[in-house]
Structure formats: C-alpha cells, structure tokens
Short mmCIF file of C-alpha atoms (C1' of nucleotides) in Angstrom, two decimals:
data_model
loop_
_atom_site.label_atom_id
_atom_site.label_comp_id
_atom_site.label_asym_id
_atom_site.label_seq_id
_atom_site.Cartn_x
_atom_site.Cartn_y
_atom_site.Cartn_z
CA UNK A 117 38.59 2.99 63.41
CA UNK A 118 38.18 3.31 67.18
CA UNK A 119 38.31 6.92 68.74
CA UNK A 120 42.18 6.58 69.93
CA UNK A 121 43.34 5.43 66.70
CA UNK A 122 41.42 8.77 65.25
CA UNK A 123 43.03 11.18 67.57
CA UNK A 124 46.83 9.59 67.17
CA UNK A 125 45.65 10.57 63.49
CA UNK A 126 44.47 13.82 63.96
CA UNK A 127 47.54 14.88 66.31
CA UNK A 128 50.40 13.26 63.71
CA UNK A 129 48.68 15.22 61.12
CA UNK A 130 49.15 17.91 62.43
CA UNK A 131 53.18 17.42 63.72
CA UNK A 132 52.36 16.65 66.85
CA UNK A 133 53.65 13.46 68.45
CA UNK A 134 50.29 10.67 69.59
CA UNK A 135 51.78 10.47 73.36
CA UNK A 136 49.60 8.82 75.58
CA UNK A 137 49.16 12.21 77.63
CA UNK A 138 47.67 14.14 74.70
CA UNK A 139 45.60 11.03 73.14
CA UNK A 140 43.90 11.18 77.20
CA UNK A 141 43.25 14.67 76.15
CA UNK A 142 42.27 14.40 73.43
CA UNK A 143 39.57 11.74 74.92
CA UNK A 144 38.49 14.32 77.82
CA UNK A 145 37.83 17.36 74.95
CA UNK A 146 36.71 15.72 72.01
CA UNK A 147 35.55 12.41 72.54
CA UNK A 148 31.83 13.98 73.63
CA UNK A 149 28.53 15.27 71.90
CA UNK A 150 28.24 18.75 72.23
CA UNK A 151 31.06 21.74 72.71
CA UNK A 152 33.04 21.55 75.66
CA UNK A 153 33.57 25.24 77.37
CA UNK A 154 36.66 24.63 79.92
CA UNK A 155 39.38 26.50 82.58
CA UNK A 156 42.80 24.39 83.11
CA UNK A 157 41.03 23.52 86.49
CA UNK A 158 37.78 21.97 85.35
CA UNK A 159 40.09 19.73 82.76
CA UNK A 160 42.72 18.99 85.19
CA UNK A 161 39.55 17.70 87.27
CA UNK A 162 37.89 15.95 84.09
CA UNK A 163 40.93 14.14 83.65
CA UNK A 164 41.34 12.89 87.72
CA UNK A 165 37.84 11.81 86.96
CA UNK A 166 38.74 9.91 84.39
CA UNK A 167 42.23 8.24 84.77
CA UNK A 168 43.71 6.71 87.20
CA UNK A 169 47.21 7.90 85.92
CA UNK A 170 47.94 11.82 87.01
CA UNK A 171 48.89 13.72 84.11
CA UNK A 172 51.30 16.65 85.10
CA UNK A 173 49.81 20.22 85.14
CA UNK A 174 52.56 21.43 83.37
CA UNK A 175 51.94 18.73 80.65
CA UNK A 176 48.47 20.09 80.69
CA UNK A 177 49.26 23.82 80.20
CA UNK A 178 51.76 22.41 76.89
CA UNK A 179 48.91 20.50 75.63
CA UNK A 180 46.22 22.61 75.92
CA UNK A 181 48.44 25.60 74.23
CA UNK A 182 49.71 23.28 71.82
CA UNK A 183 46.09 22.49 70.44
CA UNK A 184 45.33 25.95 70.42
CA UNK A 185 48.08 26.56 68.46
CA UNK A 186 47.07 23.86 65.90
CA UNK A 187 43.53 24.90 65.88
CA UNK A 188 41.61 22.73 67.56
CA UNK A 189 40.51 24.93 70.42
CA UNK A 190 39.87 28.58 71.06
CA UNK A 191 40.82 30.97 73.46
CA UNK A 192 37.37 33.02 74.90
CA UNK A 193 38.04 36.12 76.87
CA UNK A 194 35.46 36.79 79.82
CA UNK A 195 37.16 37.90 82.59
CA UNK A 196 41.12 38.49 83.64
CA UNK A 197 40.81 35.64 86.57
CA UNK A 198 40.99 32.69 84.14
CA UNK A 199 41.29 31.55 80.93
CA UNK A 200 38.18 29.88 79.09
CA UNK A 201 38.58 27.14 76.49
CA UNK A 202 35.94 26.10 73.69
CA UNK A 203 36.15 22.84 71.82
CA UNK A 204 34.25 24.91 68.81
CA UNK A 205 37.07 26.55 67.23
CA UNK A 206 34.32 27.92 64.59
CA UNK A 207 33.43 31.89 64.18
CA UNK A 208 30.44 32.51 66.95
CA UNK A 209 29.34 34.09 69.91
CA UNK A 210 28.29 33.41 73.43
CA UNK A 211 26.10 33.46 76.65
CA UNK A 212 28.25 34.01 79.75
CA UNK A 213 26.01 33.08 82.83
CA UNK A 214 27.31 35.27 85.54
CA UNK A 215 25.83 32.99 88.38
CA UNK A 216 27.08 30.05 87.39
CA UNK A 217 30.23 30.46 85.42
CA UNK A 218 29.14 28.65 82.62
CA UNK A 219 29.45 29.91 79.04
CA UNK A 220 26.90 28.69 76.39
CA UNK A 221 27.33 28.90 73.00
CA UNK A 222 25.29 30.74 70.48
CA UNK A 223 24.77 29.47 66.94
CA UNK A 224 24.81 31.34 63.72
CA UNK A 225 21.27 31.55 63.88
CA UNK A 226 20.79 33.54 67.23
CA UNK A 227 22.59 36.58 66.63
CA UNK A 228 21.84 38.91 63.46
CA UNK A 229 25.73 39.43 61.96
CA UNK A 230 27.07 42.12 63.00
CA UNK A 231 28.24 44.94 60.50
CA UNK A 232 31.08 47.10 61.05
CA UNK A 233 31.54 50.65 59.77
CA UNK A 234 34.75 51.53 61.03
CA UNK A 235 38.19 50.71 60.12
CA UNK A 236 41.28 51.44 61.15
CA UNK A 237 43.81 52.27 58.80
CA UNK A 238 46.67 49.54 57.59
CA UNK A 239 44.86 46.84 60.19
CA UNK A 240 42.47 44.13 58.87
CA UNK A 241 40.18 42.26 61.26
CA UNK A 242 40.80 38.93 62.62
CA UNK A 243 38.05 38.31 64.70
CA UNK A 244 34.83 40.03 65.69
CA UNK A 245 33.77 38.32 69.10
CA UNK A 246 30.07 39.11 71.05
CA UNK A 247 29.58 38.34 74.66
CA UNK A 248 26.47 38.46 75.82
CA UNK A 249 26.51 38.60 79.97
CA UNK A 250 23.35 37.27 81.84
CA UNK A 251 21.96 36.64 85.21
CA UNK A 252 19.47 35.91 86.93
CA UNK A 253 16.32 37.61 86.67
CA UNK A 254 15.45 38.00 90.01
CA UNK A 255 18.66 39.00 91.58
CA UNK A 256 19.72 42.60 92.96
CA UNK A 257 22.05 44.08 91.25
CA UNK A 258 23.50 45.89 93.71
CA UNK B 244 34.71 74.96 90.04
CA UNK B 245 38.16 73.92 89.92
CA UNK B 246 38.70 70.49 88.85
CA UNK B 247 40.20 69.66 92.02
CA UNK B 248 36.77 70.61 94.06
CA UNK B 249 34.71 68.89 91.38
CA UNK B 250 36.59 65.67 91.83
CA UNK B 251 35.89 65.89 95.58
CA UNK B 252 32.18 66.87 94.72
CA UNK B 253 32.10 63.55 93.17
CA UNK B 254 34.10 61.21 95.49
CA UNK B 255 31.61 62.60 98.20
CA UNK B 256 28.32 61.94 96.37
CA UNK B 257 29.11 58.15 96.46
CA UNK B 258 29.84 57.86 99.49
CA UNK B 259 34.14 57.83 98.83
CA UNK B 260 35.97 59.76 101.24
CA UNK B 261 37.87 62.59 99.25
CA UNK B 262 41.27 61.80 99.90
CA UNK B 263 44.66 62.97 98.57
CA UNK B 264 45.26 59.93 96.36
CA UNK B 265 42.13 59.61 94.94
CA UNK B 266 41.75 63.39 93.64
CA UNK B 267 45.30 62.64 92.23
CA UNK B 268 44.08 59.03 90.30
CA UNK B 269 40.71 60.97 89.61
CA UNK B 270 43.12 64.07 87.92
CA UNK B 271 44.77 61.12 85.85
CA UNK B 272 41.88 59.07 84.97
CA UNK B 273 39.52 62.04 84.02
CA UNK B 274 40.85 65.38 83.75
CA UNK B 275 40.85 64.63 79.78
CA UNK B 276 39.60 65.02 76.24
CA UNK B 277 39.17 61.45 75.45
CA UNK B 278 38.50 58.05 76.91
CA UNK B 279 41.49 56.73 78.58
CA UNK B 280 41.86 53.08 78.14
CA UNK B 281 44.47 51.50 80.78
CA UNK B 282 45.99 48.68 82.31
CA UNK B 283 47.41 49.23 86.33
CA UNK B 284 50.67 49.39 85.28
CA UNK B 285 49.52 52.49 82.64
CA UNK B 286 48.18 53.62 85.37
CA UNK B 287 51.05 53.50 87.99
CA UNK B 288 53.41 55.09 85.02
CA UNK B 289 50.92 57.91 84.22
CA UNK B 290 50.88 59.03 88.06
CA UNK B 291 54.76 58.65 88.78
CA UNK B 292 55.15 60.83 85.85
CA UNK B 293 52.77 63.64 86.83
CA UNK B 294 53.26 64.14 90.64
CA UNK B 295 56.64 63.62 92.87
CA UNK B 296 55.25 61.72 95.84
CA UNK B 297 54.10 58.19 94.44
CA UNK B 298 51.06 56.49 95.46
CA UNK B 299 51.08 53.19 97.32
CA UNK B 300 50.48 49.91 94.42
CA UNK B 301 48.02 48.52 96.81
CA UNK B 302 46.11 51.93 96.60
CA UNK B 303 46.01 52.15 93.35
CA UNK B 304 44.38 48.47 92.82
CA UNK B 305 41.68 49.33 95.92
CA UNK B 306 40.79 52.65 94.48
CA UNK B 307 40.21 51.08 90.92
CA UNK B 308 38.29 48.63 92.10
CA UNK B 309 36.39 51.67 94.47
CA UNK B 310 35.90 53.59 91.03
CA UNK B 311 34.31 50.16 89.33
CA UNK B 312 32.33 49.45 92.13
CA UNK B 313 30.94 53.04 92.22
CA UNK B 314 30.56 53.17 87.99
CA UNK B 315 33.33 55.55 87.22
CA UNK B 316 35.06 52.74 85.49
CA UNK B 317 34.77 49.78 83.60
CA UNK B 318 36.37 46.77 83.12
CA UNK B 319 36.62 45.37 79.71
CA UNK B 320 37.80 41.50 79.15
CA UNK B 321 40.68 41.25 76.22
CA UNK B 322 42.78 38.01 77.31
CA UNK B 323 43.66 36.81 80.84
CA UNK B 324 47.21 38.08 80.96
CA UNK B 325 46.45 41.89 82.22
CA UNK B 326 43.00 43.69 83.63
CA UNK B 327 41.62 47.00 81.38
CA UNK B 328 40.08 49.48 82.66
CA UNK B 329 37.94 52.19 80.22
CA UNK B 330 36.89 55.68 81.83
CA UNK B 331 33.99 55.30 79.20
CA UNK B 332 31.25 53.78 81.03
CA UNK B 333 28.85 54.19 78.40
CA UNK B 334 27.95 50.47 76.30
CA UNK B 335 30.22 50.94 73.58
CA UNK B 336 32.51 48.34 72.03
CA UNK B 337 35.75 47.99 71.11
CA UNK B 338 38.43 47.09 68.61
CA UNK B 339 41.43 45.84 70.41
CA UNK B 340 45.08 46.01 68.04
CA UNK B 341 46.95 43.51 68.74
CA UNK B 342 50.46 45.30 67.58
CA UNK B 343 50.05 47.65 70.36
CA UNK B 344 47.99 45.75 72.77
CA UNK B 345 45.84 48.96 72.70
CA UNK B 346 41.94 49.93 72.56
CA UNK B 347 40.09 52.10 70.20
CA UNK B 348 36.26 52.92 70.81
CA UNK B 349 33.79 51.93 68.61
CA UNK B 350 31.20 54.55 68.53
CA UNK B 351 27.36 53.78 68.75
CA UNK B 352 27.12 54.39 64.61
CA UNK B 353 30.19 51.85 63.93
CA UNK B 354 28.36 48.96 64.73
CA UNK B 355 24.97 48.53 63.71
CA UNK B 356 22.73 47.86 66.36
CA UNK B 357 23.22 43.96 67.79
CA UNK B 358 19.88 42.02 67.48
CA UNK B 359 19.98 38.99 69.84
CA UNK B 360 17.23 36.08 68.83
CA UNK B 361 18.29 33.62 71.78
CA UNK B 362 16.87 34.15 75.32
CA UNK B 363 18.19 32.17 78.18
CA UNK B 364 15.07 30.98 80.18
CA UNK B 365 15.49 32.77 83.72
CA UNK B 366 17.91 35.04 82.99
CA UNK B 367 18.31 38.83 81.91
CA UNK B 368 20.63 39.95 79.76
CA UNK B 369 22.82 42.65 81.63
CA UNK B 370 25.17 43.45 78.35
CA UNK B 371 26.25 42.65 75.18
CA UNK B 372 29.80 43.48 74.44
CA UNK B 373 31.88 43.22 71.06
CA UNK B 374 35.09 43.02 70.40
CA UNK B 375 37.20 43.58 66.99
CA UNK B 376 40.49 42.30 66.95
CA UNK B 377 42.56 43.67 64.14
CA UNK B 378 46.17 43.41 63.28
CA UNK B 379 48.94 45.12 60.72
CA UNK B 380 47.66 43.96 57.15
CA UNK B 381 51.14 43.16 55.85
CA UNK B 382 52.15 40.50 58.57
CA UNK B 383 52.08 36.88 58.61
CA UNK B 384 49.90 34.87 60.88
CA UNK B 385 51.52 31.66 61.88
"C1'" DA C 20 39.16 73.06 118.39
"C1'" DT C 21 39.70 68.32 120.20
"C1'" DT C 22 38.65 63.80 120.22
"C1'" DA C 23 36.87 59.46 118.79
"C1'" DT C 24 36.08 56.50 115.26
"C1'" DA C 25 35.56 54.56 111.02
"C1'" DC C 26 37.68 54.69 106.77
"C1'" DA C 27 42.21 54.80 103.93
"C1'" DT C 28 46.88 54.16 102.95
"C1'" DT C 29 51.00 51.73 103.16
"C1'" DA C 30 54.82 48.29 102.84
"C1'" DT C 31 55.25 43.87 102.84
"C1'" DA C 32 53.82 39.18 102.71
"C1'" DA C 33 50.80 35.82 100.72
"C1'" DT C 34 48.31 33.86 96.96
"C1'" DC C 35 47.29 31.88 92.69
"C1'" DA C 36 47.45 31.02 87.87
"C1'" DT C 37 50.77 30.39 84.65
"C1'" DT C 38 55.47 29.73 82.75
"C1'" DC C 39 60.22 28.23 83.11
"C1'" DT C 40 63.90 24.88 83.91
"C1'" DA C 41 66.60 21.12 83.30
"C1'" DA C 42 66.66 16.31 83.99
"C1'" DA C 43 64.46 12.01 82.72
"C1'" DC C 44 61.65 9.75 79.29
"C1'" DT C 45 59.60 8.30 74.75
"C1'" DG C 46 58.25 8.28 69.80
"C1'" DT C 47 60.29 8.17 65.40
"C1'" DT C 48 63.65 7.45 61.90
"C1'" DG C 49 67.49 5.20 59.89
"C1'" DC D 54 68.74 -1.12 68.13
"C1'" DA D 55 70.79 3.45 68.33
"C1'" DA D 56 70.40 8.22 68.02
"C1'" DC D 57 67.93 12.26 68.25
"C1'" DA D 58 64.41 15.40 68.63
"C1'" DG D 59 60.34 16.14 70.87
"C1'" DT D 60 57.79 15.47 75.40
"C1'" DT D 61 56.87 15.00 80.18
"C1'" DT D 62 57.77 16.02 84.78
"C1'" DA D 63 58.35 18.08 89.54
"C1'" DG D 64 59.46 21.83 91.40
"C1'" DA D 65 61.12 26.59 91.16
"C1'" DA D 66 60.25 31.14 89.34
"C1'" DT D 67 57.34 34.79 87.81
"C1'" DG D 68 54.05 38.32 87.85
"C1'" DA D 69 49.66 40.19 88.63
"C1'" DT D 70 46.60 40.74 92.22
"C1'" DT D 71 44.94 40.44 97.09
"C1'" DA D 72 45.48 40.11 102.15
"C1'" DT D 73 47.48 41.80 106.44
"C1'" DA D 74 48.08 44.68 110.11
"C1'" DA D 75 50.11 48.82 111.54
"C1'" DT D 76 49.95 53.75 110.78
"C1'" DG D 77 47.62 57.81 109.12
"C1'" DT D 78 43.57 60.85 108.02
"C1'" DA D 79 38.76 62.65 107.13
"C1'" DT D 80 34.67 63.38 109.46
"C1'" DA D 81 31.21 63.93 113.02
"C1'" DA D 82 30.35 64.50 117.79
"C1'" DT D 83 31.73 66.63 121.83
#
DNA sequence: ATTATACATTATAATCATTCTAAACTGTTG
DNA sequence: CAACAGTTTAGAATGATTATAATGTATAAT
C-alpha cells in the first residue's frame, strides 16, 4: 500500500475527510523516521519546501488542531510565545535546548518515573509532563 | 520595618528604582501568606481592586518582566494562550487544574526526587520542571 | 535646595500568533 | 449526477504582548 493510500486510511478512520491538504500533511509529519517536534511556522515552511501548491495557513491551523484532536499529535508547553507540536503522541518527557529552540525527546528509559504523593481531592490526573531546560555549558548566565 | 520601606529596601538592592507603582505591584505580589500564582490580567484585577489610582497596562507588563529579570518571579509554561507568573521562586512543581485554569504547588516531599539518566553532550541542565494536570473525576473527556 | 540626567510611566499604536467569517469548493452518499 | 455536509480559503478580527515617544520622577551632583 503506498504511504498516501495509508494516510487517506488513517484520516477516514478516524471521520476525517482524505483531502489533498491534510494527506500533504500528513506526508510533512508522518511520512519520516524519527519524531517530528514542530511550531505552525516551521510546518508552514516544511510544507513551501515541499509543494509547489500553497496550502492556506488557516487550513493549516484546522489541520493541525484537528489531528490533535484525533490523537495523532500532542500539544508540548515550553514557553507562552508559541505552540510546540510532537509527532509522538505517547506518555514521555523532554530536553528543551534553550540555544537552539529545539526540543528532544526523552525515552522511557532516561528518566526514573516519577511518583506522586499528593492529590487533590475529586481531581484525577491526566498527565504528568517533565521538562528538562538546557544550555550550553559554557555560556553566562547572566 | 514597615512593609512599605522593606519593599523599597529590596527594589534598591537590585538596582530597581523604588517607585510608586512598583511598591504598589510589590504590596500585591508579596505582602502574603502564600504563593500567589497569576496571570497579567489577575494581576491588573488584584491592583484595581486594592488602590483607586490604576496603574498604566504597559507598567505592569515592564515591571513583571523587571521582577523576572531580577528573580522575584517566575515564569511557569502551562499552554500558549496566557503567561503565569509564581512569586515562588524556589524549584518546585506544579499541578495545574484544568476546571479552574489554576495552580497548586507541589511541595519538595510530593514528588520524589527526579533522577535524570540522559545527558545532552555540551549542555547543562539549568532545570527540571513537572507538571500534573488533573481534572474533575466525574467528567467526560471527549 | 536646585538642577541635570538617566530611569520610569503612560496612552496609544504596532505587532504577531491565532481564530473567525462567510463565500467558494470538494468528498461522499444516495 | 445531485444534494449535502464537511473543508478550504483570503482576509478581517481578536487578544495578548511589545514598541513608541512624550511626559514625569528619583537620584546624584552642584
């Protein structure tokens, strides 16, 4: 089965219609090795790169909200400026590089888990979430 | 030592000129009991309510930022929507409702100590920050 | 005390990411 | 093929934050 014919799948499957502007999408995120960390900007980029046909930003926004909505990516809070995407919608936890901008991803194996004492009454926990901030070594910190 | 002089003692020490305004947002921020967890627009509420003559917006954003800068305040990441601000400075973490959109500290003996395996070559780690999302038991999740 | 100067405040405008709108378009179903 | 719901689109609107530039104020020198 060749990679569009997986993704019309995948999106049907899940109720939402194959159009050509979310099957390109799908391409840009998923259609690669490893995790794909991403702002709106880097994919609107990605997808200049990649297409000669514009997709609409607004388009963008709709699709990228609508596969979070579905599951298929995950929402990573680092800072109020922009939002952060991750193609790895499992649970774990991550490296933000505050040089570069760049997140990295830490596997199961990297971090001991984490055990919580505390709750709070009548709430249940959805998601337990560890950012771990770095720079480099031989910067002031002013 | 009234508060008031204590506030200025403060401003003065690093290096922030002890103005009207900023003894005020310093009277609002940390003339309390407990941590105050905020967003600007808590903020700008909290200090129409407790004096009559208001304080510029555009103040209020530069002398945040002055009282981040100079490690009265920190900034803690939930989504990309709004900026918090926490008047505890200390590393702590936090479990963020997300009913009421509002913060609870985690104390140092909620969360057993975090033991990170991964080291990114070149670079120091300059926090580790958790969050716990939780949400009313009895609702459905869509 | 007065003055000079750098630092602060202010109202308003500008910016920028994101969301809304409503018209045109397209995938799906019968 | 027709009908309809779902989608895309450009551009406008929104809302939080930042920039601007004129006015005001704390501080240090005179």
């Amino acid at each position: 089965m060749s990679k569009n014919a997986k993704f019309v799948e995948k999106l049907r499957e899940t109720g939402l219609r194959p159009t050509k502007q979310r099957v390109k999408i799908c391409k840009v995120l998923f259609d690669r090795e490893k995790t794909f960390h991403f702002t709106i900007n880097d994919l609107v980029k990605r997808i200049s790169e990649e297409f000669n046909e514009k997709i609409s930003l607004a388009t963008i926004y709709n699709t990228v909200h609508a596969f979070e909505k579905k599951g298929y990516l995950k929402e990573i809070s680092i800072n109020s400026d922009k939002s952060y995407f991750d193609t790895n919608t499992s649970v774990h936890h991550h490296f933000y590089d505050e040089d570069t901008h760049k997140l990295i991803d830490c596997n199961e194996n990297d971090i001991e888990s984490i055990n919580i004492k505390k709750n709070i009454t009548g709430k249940k926990i959805n998601s337990v979430e560890v950012l771990i901030r770095v720079a480099s070594d031989n910067q002031n910190q002013n």
